[in-house]
Tab-separated table of C-alpha atoms and ligand atoms in Angstrom:
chain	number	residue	atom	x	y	z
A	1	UNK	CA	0.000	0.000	0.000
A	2	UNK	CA	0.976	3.750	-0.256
A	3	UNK	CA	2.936	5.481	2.387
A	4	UNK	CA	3.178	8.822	3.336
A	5	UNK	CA	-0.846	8.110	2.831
A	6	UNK	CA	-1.281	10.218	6.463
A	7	UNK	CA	0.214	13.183	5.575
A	8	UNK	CA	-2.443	15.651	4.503
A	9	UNK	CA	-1.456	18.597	1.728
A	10	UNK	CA	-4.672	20.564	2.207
A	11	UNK	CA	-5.778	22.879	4.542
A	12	UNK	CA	-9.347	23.166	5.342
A	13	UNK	CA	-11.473	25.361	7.654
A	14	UNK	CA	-12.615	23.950	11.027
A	15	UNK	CA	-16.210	23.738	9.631
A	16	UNK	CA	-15.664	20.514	7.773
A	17	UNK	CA	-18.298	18.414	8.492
A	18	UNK	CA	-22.010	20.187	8.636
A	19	UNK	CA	-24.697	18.924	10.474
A	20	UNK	CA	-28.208	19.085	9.494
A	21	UNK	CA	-31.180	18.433	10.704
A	22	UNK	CA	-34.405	17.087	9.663
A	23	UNK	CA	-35.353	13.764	8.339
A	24	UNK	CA	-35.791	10.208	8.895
A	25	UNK	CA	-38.185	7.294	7.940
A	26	UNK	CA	-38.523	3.964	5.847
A	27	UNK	CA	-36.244	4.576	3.309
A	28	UNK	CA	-33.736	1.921	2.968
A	29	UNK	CA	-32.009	1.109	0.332
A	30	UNK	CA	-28.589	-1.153	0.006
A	31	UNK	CA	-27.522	1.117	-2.819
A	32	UNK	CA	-28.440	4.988	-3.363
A	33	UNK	CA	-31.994	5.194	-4.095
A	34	UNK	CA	-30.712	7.263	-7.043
A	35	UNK	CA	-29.936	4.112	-9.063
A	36	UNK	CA	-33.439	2.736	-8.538
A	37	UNK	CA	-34.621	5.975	-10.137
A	38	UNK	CA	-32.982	5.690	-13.096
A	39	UNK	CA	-32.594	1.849	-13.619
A	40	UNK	CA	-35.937	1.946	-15.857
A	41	UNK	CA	-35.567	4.217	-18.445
A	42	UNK	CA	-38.500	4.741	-20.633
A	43	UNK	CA	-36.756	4.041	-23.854
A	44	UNK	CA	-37.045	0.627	-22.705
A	45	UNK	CA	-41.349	0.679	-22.647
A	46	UNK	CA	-40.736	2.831	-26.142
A	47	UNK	CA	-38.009	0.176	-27.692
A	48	UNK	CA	-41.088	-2.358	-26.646
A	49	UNK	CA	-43.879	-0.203	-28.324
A	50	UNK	CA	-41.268	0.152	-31.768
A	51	UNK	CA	-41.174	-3.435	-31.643
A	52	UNK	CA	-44.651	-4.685	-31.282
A	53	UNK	CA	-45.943	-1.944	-33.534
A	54	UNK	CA	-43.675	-3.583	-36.295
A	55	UNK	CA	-44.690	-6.679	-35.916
A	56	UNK	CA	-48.236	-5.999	-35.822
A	57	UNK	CA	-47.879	-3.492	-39.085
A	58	UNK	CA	-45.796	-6.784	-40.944
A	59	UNK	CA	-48.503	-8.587	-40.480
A	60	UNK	CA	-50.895	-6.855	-41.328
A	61	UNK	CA	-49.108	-5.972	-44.737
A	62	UNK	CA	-50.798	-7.885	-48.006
A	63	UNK	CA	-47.855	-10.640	-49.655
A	64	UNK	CA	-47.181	-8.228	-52.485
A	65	UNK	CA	-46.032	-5.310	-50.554
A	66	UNK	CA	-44.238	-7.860	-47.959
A	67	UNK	CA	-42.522	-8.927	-51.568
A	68	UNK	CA	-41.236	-5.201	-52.269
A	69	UNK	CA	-39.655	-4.573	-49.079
A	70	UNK	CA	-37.744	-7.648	-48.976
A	71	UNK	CA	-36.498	-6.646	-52.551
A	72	UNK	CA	-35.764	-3.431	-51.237
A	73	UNK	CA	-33.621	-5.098	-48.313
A	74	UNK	CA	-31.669	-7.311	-50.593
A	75	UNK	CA	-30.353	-4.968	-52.745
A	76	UNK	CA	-29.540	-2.545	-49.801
A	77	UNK	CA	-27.949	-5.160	-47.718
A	78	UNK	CA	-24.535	-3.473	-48.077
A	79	UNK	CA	-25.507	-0.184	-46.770
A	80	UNK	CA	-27.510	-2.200	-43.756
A	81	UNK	CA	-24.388	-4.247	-42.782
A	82	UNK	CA	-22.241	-1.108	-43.210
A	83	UNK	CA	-25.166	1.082	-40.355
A	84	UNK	CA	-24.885	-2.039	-38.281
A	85	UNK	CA	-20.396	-1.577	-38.423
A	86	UNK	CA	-20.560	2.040	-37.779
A	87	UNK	CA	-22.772	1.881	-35.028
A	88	UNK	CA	-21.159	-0.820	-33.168
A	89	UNK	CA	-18.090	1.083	-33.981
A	90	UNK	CA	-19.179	4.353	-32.488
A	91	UNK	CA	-20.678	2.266	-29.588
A	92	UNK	CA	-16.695	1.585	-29.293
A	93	UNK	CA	-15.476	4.382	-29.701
A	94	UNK	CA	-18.038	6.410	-26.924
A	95	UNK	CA	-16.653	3.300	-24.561
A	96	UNK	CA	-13.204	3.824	-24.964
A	97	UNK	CA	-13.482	7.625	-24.745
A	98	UNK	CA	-14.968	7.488	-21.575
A	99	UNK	CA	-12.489	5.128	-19.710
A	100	UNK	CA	-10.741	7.093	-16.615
A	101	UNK	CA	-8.519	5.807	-13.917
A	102	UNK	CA	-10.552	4.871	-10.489
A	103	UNK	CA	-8.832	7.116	-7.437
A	104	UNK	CA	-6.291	5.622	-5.029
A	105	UNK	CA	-6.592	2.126	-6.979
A	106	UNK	CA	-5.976	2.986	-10.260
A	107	UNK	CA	-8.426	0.868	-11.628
A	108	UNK	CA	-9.241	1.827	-15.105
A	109	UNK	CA	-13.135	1.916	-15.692
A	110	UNK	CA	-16.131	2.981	-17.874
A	111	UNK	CA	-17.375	6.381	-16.365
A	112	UNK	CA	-20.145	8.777	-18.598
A	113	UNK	CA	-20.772	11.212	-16.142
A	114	UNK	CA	-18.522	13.560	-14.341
A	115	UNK	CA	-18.237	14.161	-10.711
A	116	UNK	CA	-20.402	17.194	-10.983
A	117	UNK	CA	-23.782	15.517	-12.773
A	118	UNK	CA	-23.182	13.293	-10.021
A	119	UNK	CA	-23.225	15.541	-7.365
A	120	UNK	CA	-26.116	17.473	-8.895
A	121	UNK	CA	-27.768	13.604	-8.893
A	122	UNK	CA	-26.950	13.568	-5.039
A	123	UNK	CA	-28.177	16.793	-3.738
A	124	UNK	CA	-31.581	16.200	-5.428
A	125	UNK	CA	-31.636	12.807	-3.860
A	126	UNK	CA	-30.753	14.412	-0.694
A	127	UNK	CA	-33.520	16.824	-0.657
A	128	UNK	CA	-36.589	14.039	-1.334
A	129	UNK	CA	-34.586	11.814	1.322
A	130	UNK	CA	-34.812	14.609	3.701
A	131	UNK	CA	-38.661	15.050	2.983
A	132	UNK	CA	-39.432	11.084	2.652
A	133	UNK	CA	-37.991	10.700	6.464
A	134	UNK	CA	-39.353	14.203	7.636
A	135	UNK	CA	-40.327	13.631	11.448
A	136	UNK	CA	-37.628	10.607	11.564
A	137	UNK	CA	-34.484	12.581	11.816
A	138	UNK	CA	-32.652	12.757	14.888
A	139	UNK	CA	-31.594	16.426	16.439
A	140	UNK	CA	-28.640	16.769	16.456
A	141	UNK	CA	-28.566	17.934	19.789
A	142	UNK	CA	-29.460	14.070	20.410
A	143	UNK	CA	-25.608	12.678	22.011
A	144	UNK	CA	-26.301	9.864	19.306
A	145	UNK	CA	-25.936	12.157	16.557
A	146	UNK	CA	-23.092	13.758	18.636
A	147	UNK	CA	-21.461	10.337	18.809
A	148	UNK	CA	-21.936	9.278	15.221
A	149	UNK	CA	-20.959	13.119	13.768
A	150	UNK	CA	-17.586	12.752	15.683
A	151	UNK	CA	-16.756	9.134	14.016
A	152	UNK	CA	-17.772	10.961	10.948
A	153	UNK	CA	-15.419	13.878	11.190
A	154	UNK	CA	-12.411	11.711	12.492
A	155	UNK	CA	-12.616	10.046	9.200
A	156	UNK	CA	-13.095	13.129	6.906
A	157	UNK	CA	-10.914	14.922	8.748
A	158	UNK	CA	-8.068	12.070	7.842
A	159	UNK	CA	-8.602	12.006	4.966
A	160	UNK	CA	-9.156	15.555	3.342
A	161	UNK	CA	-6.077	15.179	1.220
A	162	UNK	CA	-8.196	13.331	-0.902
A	163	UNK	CA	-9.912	15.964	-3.705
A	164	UNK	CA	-12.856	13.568	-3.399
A	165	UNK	CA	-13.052	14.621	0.024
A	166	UNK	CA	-12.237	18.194	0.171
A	167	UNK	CA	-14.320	18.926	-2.686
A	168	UNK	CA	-17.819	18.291	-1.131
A	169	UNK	CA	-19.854	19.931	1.605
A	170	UNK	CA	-20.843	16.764	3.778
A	171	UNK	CA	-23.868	16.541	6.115
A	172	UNK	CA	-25.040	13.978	8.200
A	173	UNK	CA	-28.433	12.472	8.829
A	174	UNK	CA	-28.947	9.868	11.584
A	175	UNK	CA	-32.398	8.534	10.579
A	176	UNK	CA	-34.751	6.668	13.448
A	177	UNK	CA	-35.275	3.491	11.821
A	178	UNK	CA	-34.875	-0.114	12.692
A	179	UNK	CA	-32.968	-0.994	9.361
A	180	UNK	CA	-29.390	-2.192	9.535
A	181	UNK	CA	-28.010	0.620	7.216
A	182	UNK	CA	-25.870	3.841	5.912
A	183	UNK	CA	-24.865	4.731	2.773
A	184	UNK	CA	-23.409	8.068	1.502
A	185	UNK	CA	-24.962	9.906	-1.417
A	186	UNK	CA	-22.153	11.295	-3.861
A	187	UNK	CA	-22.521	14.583	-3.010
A	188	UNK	CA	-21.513	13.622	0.397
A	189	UNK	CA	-24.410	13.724	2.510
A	190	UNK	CA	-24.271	10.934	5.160
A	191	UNK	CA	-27.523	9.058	6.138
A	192	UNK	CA	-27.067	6.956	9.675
A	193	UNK	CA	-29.942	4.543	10.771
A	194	UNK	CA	-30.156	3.863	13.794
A	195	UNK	CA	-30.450	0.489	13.665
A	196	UNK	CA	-27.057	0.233	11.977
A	197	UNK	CA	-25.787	1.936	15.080
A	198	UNK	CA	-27.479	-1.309	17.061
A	199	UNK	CA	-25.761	-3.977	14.597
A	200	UNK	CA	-22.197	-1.731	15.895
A	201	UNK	CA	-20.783	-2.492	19.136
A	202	UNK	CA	-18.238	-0.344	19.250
A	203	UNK	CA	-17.369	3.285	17.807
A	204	UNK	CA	-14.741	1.596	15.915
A	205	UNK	CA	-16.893	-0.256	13.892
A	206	UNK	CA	-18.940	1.969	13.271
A	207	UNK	CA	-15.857	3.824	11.961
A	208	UNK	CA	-15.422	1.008	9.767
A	209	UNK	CA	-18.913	0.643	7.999
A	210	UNK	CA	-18.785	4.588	7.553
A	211	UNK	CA	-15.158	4.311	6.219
A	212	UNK	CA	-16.636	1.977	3.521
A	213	UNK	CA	-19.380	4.331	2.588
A	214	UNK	CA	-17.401	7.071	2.427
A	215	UNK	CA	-14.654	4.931	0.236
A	216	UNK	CA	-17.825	4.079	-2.375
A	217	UNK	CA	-17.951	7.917	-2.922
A	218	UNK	CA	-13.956	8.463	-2.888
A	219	UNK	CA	-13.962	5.402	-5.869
A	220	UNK	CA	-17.461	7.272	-7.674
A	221	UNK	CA	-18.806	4.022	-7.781
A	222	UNK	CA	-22.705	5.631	-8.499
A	223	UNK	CA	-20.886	7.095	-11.540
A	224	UNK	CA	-19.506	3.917	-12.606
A	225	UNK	CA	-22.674	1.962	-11.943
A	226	UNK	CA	-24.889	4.402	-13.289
A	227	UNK	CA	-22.967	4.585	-16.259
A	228	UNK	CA	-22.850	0.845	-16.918
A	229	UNK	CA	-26.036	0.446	-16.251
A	230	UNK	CA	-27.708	3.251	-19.018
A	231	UNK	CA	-24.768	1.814	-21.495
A	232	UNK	CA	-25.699	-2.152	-21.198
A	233	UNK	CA	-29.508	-0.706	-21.211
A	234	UNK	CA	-28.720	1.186	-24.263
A	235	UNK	CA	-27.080	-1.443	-26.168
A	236	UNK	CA	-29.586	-4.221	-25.528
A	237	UNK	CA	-32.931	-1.954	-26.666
A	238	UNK	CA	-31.787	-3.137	-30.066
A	239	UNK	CA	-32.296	-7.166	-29.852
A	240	UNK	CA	-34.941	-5.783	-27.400
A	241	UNK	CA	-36.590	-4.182	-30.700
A	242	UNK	CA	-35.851	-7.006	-33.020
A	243	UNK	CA	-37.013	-9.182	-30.348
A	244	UNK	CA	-40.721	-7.671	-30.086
A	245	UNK	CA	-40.967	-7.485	-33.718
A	246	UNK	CA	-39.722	-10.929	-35.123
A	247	UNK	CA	-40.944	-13.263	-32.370
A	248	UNK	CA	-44.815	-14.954	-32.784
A	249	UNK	CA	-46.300	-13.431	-29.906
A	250	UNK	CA	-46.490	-11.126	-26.645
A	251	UNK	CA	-45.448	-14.123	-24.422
A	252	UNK	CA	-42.793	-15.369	-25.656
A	253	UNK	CA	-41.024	-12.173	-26.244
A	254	UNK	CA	-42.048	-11.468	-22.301
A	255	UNK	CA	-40.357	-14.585	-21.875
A	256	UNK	CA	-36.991	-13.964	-23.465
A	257	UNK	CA	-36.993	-10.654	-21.910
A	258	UNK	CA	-37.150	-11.357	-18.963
A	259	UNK	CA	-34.293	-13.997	-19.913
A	260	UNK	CA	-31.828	-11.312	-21.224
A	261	UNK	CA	-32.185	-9.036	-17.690
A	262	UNK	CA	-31.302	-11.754	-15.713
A	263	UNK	CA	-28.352	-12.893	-18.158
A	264	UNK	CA	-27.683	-9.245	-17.656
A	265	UNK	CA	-28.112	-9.088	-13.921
A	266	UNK	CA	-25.952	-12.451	-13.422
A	267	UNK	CA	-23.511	-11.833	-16.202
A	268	UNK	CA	-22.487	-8.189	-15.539
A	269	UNK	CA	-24.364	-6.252	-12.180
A	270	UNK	CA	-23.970	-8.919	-9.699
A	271	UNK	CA	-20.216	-9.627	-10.144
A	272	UNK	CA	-19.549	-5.657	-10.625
A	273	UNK	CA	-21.080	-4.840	-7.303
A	274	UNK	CA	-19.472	-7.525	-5.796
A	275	UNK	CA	-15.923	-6.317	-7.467
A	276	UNK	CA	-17.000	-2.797	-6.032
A	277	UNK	CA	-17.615	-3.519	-2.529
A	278	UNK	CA	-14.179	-5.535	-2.349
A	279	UNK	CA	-12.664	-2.238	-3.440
A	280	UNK	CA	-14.928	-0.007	-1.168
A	281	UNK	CA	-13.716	-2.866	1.509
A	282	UNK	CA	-10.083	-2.120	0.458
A	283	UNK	CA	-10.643	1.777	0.472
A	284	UNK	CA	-12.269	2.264	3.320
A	285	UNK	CA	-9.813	0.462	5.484
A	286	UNK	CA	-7.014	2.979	4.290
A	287	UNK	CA	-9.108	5.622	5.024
A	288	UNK	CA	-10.317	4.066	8.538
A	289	UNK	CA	-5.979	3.467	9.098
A	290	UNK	CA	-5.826	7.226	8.555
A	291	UNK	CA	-8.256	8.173	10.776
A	292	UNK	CA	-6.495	6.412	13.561
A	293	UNK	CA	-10.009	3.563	14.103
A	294	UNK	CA	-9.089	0.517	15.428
A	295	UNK	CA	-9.067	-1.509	11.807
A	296	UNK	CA	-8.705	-4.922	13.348
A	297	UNK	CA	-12.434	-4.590	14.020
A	298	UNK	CA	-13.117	-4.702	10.289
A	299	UNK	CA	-12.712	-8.481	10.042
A	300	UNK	CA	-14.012	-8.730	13.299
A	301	UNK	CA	-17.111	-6.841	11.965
A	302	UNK	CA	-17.876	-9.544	9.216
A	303	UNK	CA	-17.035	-12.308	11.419
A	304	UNK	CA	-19.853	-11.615	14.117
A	305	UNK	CA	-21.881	-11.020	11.200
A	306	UNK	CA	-21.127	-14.587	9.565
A	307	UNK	CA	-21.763	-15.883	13.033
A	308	UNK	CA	-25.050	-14.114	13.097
A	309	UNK	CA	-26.163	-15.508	10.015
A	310	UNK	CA	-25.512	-19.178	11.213
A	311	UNK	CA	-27.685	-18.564	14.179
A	312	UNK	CA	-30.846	-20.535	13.396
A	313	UNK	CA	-32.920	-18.302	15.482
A	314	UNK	CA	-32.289	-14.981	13.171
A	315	UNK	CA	-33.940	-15.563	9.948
A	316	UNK	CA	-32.236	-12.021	8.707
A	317	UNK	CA	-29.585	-10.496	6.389
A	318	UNK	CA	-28.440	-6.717	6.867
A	319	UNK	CA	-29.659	-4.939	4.201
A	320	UNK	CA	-26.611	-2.773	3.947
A	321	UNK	CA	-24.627	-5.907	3.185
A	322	UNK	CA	-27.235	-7.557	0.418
A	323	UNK	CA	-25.428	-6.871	-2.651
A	324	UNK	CA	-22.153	-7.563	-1.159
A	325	UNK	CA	-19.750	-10.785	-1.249
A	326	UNK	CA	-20.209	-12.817	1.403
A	327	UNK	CA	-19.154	-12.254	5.321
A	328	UNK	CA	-16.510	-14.971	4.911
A	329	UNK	CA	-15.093	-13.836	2.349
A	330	UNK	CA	-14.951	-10.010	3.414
A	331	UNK	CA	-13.554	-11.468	6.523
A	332	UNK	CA	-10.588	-13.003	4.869
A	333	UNK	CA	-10.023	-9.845	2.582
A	334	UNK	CA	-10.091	-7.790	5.427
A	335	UNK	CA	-7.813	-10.193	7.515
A	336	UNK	CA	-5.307	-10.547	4.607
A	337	UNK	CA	-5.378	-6.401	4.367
A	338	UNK	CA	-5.074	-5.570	8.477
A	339	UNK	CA	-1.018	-6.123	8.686
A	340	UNK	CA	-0.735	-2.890	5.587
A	341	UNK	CA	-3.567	-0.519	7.614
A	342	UNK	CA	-1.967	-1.421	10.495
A	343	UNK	CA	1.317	0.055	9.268
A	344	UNK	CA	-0.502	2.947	7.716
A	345	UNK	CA	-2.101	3.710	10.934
A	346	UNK	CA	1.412	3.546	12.725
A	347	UNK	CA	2.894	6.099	10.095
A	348	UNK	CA	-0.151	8.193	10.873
A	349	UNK	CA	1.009	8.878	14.347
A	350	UNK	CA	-1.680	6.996	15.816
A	351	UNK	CA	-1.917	5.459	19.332
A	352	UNK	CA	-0.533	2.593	19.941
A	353	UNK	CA	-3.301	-0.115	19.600
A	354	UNK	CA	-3.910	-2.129	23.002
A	355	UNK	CA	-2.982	-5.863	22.341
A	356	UNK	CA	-4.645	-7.231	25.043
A	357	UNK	CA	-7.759	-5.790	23.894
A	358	UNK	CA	-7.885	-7.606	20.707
A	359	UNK	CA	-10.849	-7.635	18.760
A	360	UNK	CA	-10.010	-10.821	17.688
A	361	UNK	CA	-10.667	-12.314	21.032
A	362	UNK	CA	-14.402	-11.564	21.070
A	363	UNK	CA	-14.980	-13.254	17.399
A	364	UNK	CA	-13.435	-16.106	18.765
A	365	UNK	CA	-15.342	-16.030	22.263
A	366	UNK	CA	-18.521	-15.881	20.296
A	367	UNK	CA	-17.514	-18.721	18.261
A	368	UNK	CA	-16.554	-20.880	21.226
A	369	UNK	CA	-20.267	-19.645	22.603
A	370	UNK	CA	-21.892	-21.127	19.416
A	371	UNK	CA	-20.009	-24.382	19.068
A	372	UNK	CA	-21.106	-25.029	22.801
A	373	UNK	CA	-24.879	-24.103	22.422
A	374	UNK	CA	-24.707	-26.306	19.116
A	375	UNK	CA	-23.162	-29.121	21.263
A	376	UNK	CA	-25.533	-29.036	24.361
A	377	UNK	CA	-28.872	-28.217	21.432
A	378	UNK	CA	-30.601	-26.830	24.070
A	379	UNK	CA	-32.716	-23.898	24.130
A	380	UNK	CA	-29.903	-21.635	25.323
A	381	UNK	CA	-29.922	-17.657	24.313
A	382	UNK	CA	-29.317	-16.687	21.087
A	383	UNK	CA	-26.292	-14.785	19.884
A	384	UNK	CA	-27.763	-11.313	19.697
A	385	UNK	CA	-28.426	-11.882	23.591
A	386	UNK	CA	-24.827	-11.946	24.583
A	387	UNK	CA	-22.365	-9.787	24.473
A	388	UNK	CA	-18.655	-10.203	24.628
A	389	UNK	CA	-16.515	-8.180	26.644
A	390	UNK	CA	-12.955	-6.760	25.806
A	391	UNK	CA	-11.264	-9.428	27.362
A	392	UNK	CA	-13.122	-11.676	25.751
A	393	UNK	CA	-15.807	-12.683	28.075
A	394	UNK	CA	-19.263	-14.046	27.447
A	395	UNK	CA	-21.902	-11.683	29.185
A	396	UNK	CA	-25.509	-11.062	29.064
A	397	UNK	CA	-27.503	-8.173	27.530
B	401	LIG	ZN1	-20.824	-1.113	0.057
């Protein structure tokens, strides 16, 4: 990993981070809602429409005329293939034009919009968020917003090096609402629920889930999936088109396209969100090393949640973590990662983490606690009525 990563080369005023007030409610998505918004484009219903309408119009047309136009097609059928090269070539070309390094990783990636169309996406977001959970939103003279705006600014304070950082006016918005969540809108405005704040059991972790939101905007992953997104919708409305108008009927073309979105889905958006919340993951425990949190709860983190989700009496996945890998395999990432942030933290100045106090020793407590109750299979508590202490100590709630 980098070094020097800690020191920072700009200078901001003291008002970094600014808090805001009203809103909270049942909004909770895994993703920006903004994505949702614009996932179903109405060329699609209009590419549908085309489609149909042709079909409907060729057969309605007598054999004669039918005769004409397929004269007319074979002696154009140059000029067609020649549409169909430039097209696909210009499809290239727009692709290749628009492929930009990813910040701190270097990743190179497909990005149409620019930082600014997404922050103009984000701060409209932001405003129907803020009305959607009006009458939800904590005060922020509430000592939980207090608590969750100081993990907040130890982070962006870090890390303001970063243009991606220093380049926004964030706000924070710690929602009353039973879902397991936060995300970060790209034009940096922080939403909190406060059941997320539940699922943490310590400020340090809650250092590392924000650390990962915060490293989604850093990487302008809603930029990237936006973009991929409209582009593979854009590309398939033409075998959408040809679809409607050359097969039989309305079901079977309902059929197949509903077969081509999931192809889509499983092919390209499942294993690119995945790929993105590895890097967010990667990201966001620089930027937690930085900030001086205590990264080794990061695996730790994923580990209680693995356990969690092996406890037969929770029938429940976090919905922050639905369209992310797995909590093994997080865990391991995040293991295999903790010796760099570790040293990054170090170079930061940081305080000397307490060894005896490892994190470690309450994933492993927990898992002892488990393996026991699944030994004995009696109706013993379950795992979100314990807690473990520091030194690794079983204890009730
Ligand atoms: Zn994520």
């Amino acid at each position: 990993m980098m070094s020097g990563l800690c020191r920072s080369s700009f200078k901001l005023g003291s008002k970094f981070l600014i808090n805001n007030s009203f809103s909270t409610s049942t909004h909770r998505p895994a993703f920006p809602p903004i994505l949702l918004a614009l996932s179903k484009p109405v060329a699609k219903v209009l590419t549908v429409i085309l489609g149909k309408g042709a079909r409907t119009w060729w057969k309605k047309l007598p054999d004669n005329k039918k005769y004409v136009f397929k004269q007319i097609y074979q002696d154009n059928r140059k000029k067609v293939y020649t549409a169909v090269a430039v097209s696909t070539l210009g499809l290239g070309y727009a692709y290749e034009s628009h492929v930009q390094e990813c910040a701190i990783t270097g990743r190179r990636r497909f990005v149409a919009l620019t930082p600014d169309q997404a922050k103009r996406i984000g701060e409209k977001e932001f405003r129907s968020l803020l009305v959607i959970n009006e009458g939800n939103i904590v005060p922020e003279s509430n000592p939980v917003y207090g608590k969750v705006a100081g993990v907040a600014n130890q982070i962006l304070q870090a890390n303001k090096d970063l243009r991606q950082i220093y380049d926004k006016t964030w706000t924070l918005t710690v929602v009353d609402d039973t879902s397991e969540n936060a995300f970060v809108l790209p034009s940096g405005n922080i939403f909190v629920l406060t059941g997320m704040l539940k699922a943490c059991e310590t400020l340090d972790e809650l250092g590392i889930v924000l650390s990962h939101e915060i490293a989604h905007v850093v990487l302008g992953h809603v930029e990237e999936k936006l973009t991929l997104t409209s582009f593979v919708q854009l590309v398939l409305l033409i075998p959408m088109a040809v679809l409607w108008a050359f097969l039989p009927n309305d079901g079977i073309a309902l059929v197949f396209n509903w077969f081509m979105d999931t192809v889509v889905d499983i092919m390209i958006e499942l294993p690119f969100s995945r790929d993105m919340e590895t890097e967010a993951d990667r990201v966001g425990l620089i930027l937690a090393a930085k900030a001086c949190i205590d990264v080794r709860e990061a695996p730790v983190f994923w580990g209680r949640l693995k356990l969690l989700s092996e406890d037969p009496s929770l029938d429940k996945e976090m919905e922050f973590s639905s369209t992310h890998p797995c909590h093994e395999t997080r865990q391991e990432t995040l293991t295999n990662l903790l010796k760099d942030a570790l040293h990054i933290r170090h170079s930061c100045g940081c305080t000397v983490l307490d060894y005896n106090r490892d994190p470690m020793k309450k994933l492993a407590a927990l898992a002892a606690f488990m393996n026991s109750r699944r030994n004995t299979s009696s109706n013993s508590r379950s795992l979100t009525d314990v807690l473990v202490n520091q030194d690794g100590r079983i204890v009730q709630k």
